[in-house]
PDB file of C-alpha atoms in Angstrom:
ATOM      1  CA  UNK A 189      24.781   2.224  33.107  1.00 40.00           C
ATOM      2  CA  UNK A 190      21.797  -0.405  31.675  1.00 43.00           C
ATOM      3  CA  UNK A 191      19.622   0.497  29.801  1.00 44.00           C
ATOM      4  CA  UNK A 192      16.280  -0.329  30.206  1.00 42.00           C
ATOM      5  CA  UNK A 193      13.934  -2.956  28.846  1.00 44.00           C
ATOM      6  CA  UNK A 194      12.051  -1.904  26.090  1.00 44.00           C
ATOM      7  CA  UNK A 195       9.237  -4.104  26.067  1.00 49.00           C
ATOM      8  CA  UNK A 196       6.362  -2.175  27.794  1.00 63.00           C
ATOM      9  CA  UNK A 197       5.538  -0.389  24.443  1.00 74.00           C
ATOM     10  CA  UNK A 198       2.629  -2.438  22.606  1.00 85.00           C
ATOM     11  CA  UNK A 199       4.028  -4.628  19.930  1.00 92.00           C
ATOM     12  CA  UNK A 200       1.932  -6.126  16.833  1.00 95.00           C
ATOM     13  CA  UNK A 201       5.335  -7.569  15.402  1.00 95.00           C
ATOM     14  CA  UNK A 202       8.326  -8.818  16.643  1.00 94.00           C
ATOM     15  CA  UNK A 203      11.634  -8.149  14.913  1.00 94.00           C
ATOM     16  CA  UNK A 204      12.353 -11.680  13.320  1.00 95.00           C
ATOM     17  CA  UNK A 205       8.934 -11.137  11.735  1.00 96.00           C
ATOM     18  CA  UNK A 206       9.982  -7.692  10.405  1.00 97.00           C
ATOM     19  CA  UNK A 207      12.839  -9.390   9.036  1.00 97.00           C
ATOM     20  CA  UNK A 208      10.875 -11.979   7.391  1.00 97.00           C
ATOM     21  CA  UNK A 209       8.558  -9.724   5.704  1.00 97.00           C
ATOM     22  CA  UNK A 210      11.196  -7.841   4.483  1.00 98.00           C
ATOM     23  CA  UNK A 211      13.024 -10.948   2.818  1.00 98.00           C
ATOM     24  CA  UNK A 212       9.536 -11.926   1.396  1.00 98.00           C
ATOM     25  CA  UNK A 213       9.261  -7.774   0.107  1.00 98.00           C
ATOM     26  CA  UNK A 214      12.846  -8.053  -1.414  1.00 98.00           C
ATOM     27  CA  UNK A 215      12.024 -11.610  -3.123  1.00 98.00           C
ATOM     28  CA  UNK A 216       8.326 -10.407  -4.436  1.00 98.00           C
ATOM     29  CA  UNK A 217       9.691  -6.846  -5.638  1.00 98.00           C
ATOM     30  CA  UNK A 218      12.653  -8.995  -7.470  1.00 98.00           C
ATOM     31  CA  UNK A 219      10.078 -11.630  -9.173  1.00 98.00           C
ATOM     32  CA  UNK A 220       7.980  -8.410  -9.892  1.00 98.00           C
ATOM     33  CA  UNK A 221      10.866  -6.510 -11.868  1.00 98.00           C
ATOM     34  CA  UNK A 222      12.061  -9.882 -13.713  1.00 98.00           C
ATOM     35  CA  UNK A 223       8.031 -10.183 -14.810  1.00 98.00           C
ATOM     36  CA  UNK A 224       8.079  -6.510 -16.136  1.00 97.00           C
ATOM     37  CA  UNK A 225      11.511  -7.058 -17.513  1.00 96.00           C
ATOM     38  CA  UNK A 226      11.877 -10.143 -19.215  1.00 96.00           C
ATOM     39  CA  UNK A 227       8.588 -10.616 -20.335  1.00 97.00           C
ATOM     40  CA  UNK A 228       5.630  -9.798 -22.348  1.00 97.00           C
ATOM     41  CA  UNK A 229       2.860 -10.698 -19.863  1.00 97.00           C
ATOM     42  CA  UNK A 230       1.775  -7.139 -19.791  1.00 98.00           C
ATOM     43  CA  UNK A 231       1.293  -7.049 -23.510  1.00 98.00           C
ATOM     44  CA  UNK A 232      -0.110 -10.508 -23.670  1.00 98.00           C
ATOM     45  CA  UNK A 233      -3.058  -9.857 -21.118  1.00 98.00           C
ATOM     46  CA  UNK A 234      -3.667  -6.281 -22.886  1.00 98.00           C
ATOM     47  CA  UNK A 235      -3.730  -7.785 -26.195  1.00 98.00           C
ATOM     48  CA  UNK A 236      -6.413 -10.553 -24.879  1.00 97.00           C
ATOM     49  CA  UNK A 237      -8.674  -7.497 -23.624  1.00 97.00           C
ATOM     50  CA  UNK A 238      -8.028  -5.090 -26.812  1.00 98.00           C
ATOM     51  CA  UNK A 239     -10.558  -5.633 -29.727  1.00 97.00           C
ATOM     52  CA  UNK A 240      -8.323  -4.958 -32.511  1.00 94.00           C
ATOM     53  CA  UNK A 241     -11.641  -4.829 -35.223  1.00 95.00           C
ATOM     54  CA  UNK A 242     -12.762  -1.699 -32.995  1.00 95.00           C
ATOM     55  CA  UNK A 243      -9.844  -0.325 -32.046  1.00 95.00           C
ATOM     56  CA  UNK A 244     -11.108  -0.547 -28.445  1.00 96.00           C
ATOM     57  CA  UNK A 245     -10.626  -1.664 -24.784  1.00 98.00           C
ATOM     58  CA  UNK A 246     -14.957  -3.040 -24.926  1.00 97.00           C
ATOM     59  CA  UNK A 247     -14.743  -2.738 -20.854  1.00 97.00           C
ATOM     60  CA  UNK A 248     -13.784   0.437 -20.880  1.00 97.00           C
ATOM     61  CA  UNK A 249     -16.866   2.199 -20.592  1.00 96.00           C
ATOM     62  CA  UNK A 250     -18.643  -0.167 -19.125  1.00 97.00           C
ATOM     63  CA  UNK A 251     -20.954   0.128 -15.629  1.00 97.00           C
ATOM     64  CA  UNK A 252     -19.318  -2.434 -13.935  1.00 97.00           C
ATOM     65  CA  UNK A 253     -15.634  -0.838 -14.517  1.00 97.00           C
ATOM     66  CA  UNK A 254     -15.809   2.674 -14.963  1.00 96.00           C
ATOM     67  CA  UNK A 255     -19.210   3.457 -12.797  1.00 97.00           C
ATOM     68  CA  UNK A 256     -18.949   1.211 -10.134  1.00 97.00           C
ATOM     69  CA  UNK A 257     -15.704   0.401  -9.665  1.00 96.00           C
ATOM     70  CA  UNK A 258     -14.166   3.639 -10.520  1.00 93.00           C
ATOM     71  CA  UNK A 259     -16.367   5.653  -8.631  1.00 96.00           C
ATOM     72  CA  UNK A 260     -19.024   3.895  -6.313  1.00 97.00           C
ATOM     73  CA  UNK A 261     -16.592   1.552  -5.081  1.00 97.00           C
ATOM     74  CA  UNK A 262     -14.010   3.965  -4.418  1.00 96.00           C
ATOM     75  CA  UNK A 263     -16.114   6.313  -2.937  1.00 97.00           C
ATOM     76  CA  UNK A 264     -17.287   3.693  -0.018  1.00 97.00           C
ATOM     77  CA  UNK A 265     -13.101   2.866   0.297  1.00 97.00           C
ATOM     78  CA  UNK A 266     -12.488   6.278   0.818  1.00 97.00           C
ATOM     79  CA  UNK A 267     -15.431   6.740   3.426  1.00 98.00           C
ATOM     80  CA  UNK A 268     -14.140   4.013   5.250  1.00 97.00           C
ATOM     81  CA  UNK A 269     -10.689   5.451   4.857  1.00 97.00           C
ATOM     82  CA  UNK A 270     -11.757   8.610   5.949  1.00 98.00           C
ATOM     83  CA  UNK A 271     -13.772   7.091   8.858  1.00 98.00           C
ATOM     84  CA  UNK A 272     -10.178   5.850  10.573  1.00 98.00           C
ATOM     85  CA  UNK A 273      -8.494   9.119  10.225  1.00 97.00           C
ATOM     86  CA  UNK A 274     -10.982  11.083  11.634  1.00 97.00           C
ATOM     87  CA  UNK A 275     -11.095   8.247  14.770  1.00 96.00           C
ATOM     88  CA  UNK A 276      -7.346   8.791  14.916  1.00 96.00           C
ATOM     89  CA  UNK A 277      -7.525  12.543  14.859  1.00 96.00           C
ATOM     90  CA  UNK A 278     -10.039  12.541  17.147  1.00 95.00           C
ATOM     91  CA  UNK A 279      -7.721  10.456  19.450  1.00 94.00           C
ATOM     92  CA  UNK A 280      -5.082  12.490  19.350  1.00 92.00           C
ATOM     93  CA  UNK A 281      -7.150  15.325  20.514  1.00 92.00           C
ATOM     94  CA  UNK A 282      -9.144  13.295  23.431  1.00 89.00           C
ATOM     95  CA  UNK A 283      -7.929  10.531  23.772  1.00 87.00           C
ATOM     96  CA  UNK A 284     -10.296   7.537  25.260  1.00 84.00           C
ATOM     97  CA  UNK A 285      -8.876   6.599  28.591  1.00 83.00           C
ATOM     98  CA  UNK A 286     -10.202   3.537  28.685  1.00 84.00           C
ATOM     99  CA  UNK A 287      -8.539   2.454  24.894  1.00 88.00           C
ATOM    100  CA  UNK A 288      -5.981   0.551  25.452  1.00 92.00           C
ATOM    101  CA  UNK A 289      -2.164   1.358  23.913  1.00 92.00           C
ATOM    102  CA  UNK A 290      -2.542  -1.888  21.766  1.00 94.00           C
ATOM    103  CA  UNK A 291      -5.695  -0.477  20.320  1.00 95.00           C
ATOM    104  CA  UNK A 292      -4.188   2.697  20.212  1.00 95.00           C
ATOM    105  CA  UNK A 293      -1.300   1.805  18.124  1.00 96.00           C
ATOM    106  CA  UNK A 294      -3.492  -0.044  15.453  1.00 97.00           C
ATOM    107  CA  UNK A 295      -5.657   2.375  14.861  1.00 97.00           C
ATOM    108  CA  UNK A 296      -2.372   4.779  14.424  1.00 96.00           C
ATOM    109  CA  UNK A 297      -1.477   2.092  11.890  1.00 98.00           C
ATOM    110  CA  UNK A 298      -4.548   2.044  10.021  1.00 98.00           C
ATOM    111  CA  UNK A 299      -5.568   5.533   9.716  1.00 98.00           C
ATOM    112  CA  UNK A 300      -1.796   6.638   8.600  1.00 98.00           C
ATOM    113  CA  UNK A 301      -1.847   3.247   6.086  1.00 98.00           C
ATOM    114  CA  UNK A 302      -5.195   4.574   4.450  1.00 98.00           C
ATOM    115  CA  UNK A 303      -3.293   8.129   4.190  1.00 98.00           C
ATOM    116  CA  UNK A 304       0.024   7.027   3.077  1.00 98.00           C
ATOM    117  CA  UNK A 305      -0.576   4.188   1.118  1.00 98.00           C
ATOM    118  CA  UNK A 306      -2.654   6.181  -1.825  1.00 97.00           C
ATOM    119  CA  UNK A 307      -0.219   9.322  -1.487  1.00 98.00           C
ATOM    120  CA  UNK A 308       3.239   7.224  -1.830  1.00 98.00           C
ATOM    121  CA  UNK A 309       1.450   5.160  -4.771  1.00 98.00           C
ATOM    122  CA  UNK A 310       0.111   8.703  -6.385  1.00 97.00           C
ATOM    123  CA  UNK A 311       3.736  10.341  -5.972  1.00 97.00           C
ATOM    124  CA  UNK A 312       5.609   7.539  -7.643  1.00 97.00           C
ATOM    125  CA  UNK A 313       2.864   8.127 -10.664  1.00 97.00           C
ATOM    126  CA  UNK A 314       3.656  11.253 -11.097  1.00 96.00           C
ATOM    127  CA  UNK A 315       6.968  10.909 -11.336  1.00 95.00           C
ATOM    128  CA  UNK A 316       6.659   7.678 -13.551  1.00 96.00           C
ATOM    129  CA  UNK A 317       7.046   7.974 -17.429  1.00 96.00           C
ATOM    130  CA  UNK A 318       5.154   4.801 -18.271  1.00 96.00           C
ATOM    131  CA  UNK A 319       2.554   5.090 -20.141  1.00 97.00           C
ATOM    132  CA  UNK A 320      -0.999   3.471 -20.187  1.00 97.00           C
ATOM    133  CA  UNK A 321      -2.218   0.820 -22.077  1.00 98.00           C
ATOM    134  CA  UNK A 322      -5.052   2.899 -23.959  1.00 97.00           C
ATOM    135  CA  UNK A 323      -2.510   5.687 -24.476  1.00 97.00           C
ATOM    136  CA  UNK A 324       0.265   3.153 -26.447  1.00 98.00           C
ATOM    137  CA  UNK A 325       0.315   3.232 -30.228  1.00 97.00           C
ATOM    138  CA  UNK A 326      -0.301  -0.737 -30.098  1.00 97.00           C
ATOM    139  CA  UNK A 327      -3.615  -0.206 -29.057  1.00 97.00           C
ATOM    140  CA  UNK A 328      -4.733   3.552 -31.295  1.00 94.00           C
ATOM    141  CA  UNK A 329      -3.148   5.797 -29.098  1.00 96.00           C
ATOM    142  CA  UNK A 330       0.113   7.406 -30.300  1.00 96.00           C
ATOM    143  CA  UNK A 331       3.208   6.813 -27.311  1.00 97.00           C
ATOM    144  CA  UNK A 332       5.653   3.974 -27.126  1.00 96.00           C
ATOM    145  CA  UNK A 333       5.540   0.697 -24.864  1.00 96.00           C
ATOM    146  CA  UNK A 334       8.292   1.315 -22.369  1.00 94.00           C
ATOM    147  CA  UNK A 335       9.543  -0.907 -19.431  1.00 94.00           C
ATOM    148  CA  UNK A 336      10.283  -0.276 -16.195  1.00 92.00           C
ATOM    149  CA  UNK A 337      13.749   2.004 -16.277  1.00 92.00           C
ATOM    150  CA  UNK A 338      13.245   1.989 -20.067  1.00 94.00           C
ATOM    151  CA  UNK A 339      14.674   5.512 -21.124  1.00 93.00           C
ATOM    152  CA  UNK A 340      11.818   7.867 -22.475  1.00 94.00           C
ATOM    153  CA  UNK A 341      12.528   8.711 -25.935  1.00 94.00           C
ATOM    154  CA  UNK A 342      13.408  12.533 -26.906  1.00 93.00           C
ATOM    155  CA  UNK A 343       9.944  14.028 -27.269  1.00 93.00           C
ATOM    156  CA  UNK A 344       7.737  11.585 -26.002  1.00 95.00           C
ATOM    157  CA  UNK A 345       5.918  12.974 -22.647  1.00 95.00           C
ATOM    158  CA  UNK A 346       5.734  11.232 -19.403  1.00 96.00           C
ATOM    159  CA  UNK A 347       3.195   9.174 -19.033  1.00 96.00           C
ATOM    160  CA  UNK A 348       2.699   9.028 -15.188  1.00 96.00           C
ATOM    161  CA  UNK A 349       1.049   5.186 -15.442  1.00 97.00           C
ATOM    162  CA  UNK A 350       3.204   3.225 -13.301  1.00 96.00           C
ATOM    163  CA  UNK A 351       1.914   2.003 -10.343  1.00 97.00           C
ATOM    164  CA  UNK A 352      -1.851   1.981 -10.371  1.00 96.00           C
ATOM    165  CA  UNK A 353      -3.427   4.376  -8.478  1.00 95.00           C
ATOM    166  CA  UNK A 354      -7.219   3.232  -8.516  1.00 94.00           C
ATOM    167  CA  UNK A 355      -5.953  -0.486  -6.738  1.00 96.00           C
ATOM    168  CA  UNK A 356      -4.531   2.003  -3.576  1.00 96.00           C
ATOM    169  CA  UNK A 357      -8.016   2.877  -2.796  1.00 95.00           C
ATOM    170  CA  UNK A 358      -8.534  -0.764  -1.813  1.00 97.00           C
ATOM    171  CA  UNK A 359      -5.243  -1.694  -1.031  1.00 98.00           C
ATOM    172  CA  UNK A 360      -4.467   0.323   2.449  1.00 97.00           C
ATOM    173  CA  UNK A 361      -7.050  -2.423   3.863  1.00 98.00           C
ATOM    174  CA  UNK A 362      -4.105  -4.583   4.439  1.00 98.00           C
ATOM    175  CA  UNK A 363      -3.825  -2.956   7.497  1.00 98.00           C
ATOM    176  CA  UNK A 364      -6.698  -4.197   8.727  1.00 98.00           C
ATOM    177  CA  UNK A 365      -4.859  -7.522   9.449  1.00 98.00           C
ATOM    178  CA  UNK A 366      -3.112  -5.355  12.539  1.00 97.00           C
ATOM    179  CA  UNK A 367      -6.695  -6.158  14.589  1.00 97.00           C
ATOM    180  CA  UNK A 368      -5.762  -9.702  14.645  1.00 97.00           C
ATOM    181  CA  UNK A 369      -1.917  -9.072  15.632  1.00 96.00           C
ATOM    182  CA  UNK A 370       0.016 -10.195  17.587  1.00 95.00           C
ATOM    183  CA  UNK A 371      -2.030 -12.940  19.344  1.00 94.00           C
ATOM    184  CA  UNK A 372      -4.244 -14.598  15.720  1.00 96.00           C
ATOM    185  CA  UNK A 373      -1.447 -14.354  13.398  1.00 95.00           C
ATOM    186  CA  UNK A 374      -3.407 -17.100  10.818  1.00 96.00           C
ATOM    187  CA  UNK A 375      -6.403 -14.884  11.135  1.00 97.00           C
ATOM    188  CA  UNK A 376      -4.108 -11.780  10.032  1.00 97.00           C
ATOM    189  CA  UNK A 377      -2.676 -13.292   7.026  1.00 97.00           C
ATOM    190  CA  UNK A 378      -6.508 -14.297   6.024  1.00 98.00           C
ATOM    191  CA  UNK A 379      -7.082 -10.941   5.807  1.00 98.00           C
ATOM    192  CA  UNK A 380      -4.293  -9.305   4.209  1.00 98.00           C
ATOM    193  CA  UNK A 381      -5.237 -12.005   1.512  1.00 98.00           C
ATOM    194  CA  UNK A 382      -8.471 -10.583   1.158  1.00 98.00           C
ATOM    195  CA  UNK A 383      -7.601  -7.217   1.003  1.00 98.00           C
ATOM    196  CA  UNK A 384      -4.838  -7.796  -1.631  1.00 98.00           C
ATOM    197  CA  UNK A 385      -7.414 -10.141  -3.541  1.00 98.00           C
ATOM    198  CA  UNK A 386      -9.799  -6.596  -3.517  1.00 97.00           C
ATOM    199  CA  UNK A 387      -7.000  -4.563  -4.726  1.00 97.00           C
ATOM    200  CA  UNK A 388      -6.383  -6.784  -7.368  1.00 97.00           C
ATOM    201  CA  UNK A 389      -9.477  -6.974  -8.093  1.00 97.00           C
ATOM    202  CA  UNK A 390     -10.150  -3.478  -8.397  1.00 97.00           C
ATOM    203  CA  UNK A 391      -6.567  -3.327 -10.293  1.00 97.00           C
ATOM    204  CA  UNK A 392      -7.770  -5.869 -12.940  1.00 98.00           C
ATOM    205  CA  UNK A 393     -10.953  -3.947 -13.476  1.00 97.00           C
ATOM    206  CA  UNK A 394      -8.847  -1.142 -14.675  1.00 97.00           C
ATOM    207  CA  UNK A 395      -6.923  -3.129 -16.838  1.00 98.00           C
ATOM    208  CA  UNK A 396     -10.159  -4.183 -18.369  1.00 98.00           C
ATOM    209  CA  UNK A 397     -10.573  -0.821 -19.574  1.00 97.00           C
ATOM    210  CA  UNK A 398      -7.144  -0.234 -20.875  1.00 97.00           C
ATOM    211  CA  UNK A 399      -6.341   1.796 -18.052  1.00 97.00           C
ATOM    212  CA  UNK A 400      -3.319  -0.145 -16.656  1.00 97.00           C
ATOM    213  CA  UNK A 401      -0.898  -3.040 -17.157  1.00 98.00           C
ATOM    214  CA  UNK A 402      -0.672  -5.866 -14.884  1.00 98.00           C
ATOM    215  CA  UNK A 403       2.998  -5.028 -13.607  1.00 98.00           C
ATOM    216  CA  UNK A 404       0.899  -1.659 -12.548  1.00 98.00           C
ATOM    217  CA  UNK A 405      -0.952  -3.557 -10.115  1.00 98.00           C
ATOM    218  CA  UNK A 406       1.503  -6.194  -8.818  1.00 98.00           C
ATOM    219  CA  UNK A 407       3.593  -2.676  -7.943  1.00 98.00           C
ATOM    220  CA  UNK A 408       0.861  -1.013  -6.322  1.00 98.00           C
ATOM    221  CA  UNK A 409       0.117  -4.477  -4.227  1.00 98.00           C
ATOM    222  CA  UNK A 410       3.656  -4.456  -3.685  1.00 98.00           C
ATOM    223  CA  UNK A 411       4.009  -1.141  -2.326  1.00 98.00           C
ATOM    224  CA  UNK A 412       0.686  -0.760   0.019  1.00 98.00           C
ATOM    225  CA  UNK A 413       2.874  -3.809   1.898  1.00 98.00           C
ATOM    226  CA  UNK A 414       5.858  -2.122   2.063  1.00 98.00           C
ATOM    227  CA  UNK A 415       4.452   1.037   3.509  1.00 98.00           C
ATOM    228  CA  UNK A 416       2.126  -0.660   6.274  1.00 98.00           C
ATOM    229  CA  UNK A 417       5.120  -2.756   7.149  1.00 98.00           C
ATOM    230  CA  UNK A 418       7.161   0.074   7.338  1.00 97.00           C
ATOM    231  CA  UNK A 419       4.566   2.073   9.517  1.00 98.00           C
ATOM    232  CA  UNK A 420       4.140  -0.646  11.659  1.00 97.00           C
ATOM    233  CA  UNK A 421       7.670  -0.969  12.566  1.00 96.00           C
ATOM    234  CA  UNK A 422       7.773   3.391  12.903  1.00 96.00           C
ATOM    235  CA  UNK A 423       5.360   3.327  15.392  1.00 96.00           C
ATOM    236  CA  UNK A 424       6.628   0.058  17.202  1.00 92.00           C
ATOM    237  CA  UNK A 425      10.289   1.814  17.301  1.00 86.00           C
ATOM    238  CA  UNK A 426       9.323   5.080  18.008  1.00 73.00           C
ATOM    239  CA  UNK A 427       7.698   4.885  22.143  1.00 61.00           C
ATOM    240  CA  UNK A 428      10.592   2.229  22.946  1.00 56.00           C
ATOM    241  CA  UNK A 429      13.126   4.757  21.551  1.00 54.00           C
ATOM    242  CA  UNK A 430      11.517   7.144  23.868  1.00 50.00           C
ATOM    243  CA  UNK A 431      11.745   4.896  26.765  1.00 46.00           C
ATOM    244  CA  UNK A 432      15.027   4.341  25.845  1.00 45.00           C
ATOM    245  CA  UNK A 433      16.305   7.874  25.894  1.00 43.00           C
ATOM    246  CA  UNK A 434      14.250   8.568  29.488  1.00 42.00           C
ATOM    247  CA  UNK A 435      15.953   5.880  30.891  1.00 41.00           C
ATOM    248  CA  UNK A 436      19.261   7.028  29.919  1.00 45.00           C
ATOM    249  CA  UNK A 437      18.274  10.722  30.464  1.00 40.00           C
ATOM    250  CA  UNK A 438      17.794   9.674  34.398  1.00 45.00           C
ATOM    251  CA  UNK A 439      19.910   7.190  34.817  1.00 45.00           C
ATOM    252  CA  UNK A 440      22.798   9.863  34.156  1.00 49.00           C
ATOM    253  CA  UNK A 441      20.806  12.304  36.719  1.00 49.00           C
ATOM    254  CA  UNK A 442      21.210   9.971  38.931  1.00 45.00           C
ATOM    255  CA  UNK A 443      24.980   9.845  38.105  1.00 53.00           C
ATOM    256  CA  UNK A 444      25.584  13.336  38.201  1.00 54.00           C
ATOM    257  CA  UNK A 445      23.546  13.673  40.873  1.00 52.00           C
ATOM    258  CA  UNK A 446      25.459  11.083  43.106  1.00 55.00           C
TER     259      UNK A 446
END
């Protein structure tokens, strides 16, 4: 018994590109740890920002962070967010007949990347005990500076910090790039650019108001990849898996049958 090709299902990557990304994941997350680890870039970059003669973050009240970045900004992300899972949704329920499976699948991709990419970031805060900048002793408030897998001290709450969660409301754009995939890979990796330069911008406006470290962002960047990746590859796997198992399923039929 053969089983059957599985190449009928659309495809936006193949699996030597999967692998890549995943090398470049592993090598980022590593360089990302060792930066969070080993050294005081956090505290350097929070220090530059912190007027120590106030005893203040200056940006942190500001229109340009806390009004329109932390809440007209976000509220057009989440719009647009919201705009792809109700067009997915809607799919599921009637689907076009004339939208092609390609099209299909990267709308799939995008609506569950603008779900799951804020909701995996926003679970791994809450379970997080880092603290935020404004919050840390060093700059007025009264908790400790810890580090990633630092141990939190008896009595000291959690801080639920670590990774940003304003950055994800940007940051599920990467999967935008899956428009241009697979035929204008150059045209895909513009994008993802762009949308991780937006999340990081929207990440450093936060850290302008004391809100987060850099490490904060770089995880949240980090993160948003790892889950569209990963939900590309689900929903690549998932209708050749199915193809897979009808073959098999009547190709022993057949056996039985003969």
């Amino acid at each position: 018994m053969t089983r059957a090709p599985t190449d009928t299902a659309p495809k936006l990557l193949g699996k030597r590109q999967i692998l890549i990304l995943c090398a470049w994941l592993c090598v980022t997350g590593l360089v990302i740890l060792w930066i969070g680890r080993a050294t005081n870039i956090d505290l350097m970059l929070a220090d530059a920002i912190y007027d120590s003669a106030t005893g203040t973050f200056p940006w942190r009240h500001a229109w340009l962070t806390e009004t329109f970045s932390h809440v007209i900004l976000k509220g057009l992300l989440t719009l647009g967010a919201a705009w792809f899972i109700l067009a997915a949704i809607l799919d599921l329920w009637r689907p076009r007949p004339r939208r092609k499976a390609l099209d299909r699948l990267r709308l799939r991709v995008v609506s569950l990347s603008a779900v799951l990419v804020p909701l995996v970031i926003s679970m791994l805060k809450k379970a997080s005990i880092a603290h935020c900048p404004w919050d840390l002793a060093r700059y007025g408030g009264d908790e400790p500076y810890l580090r990633l897998f630092d141990a939190l001290p008896l009595g000291v709450p959690a801080g639920h910090c670590l990774p940003a969660g304003h950055a994800s409301s940007a940051l599920w754009l990467v999967a935008l790039c899956v428009y241009w995939l697979p035929s204008r890979p150059g045209a895909a990796r513009r994008v993802v650019l762009l949308a991780l330069l937006l999340g990081g911008l929207v990440g450093w406006m936060q850290q302008l108001r004391g809100a987060h470290f850099l490490t904060h962002t770089l995880w949240s960047t980090w993160i948003a990849c790892a889950v569209v990746l990963a939900i590309v590859a689900g929903l690549q796997w998932w209708p050749r898996r199915r193809e897979a198992a009808a073959h098999d399923y009547l190709a022993e039929t057949l056996e039985d049958a003969s």
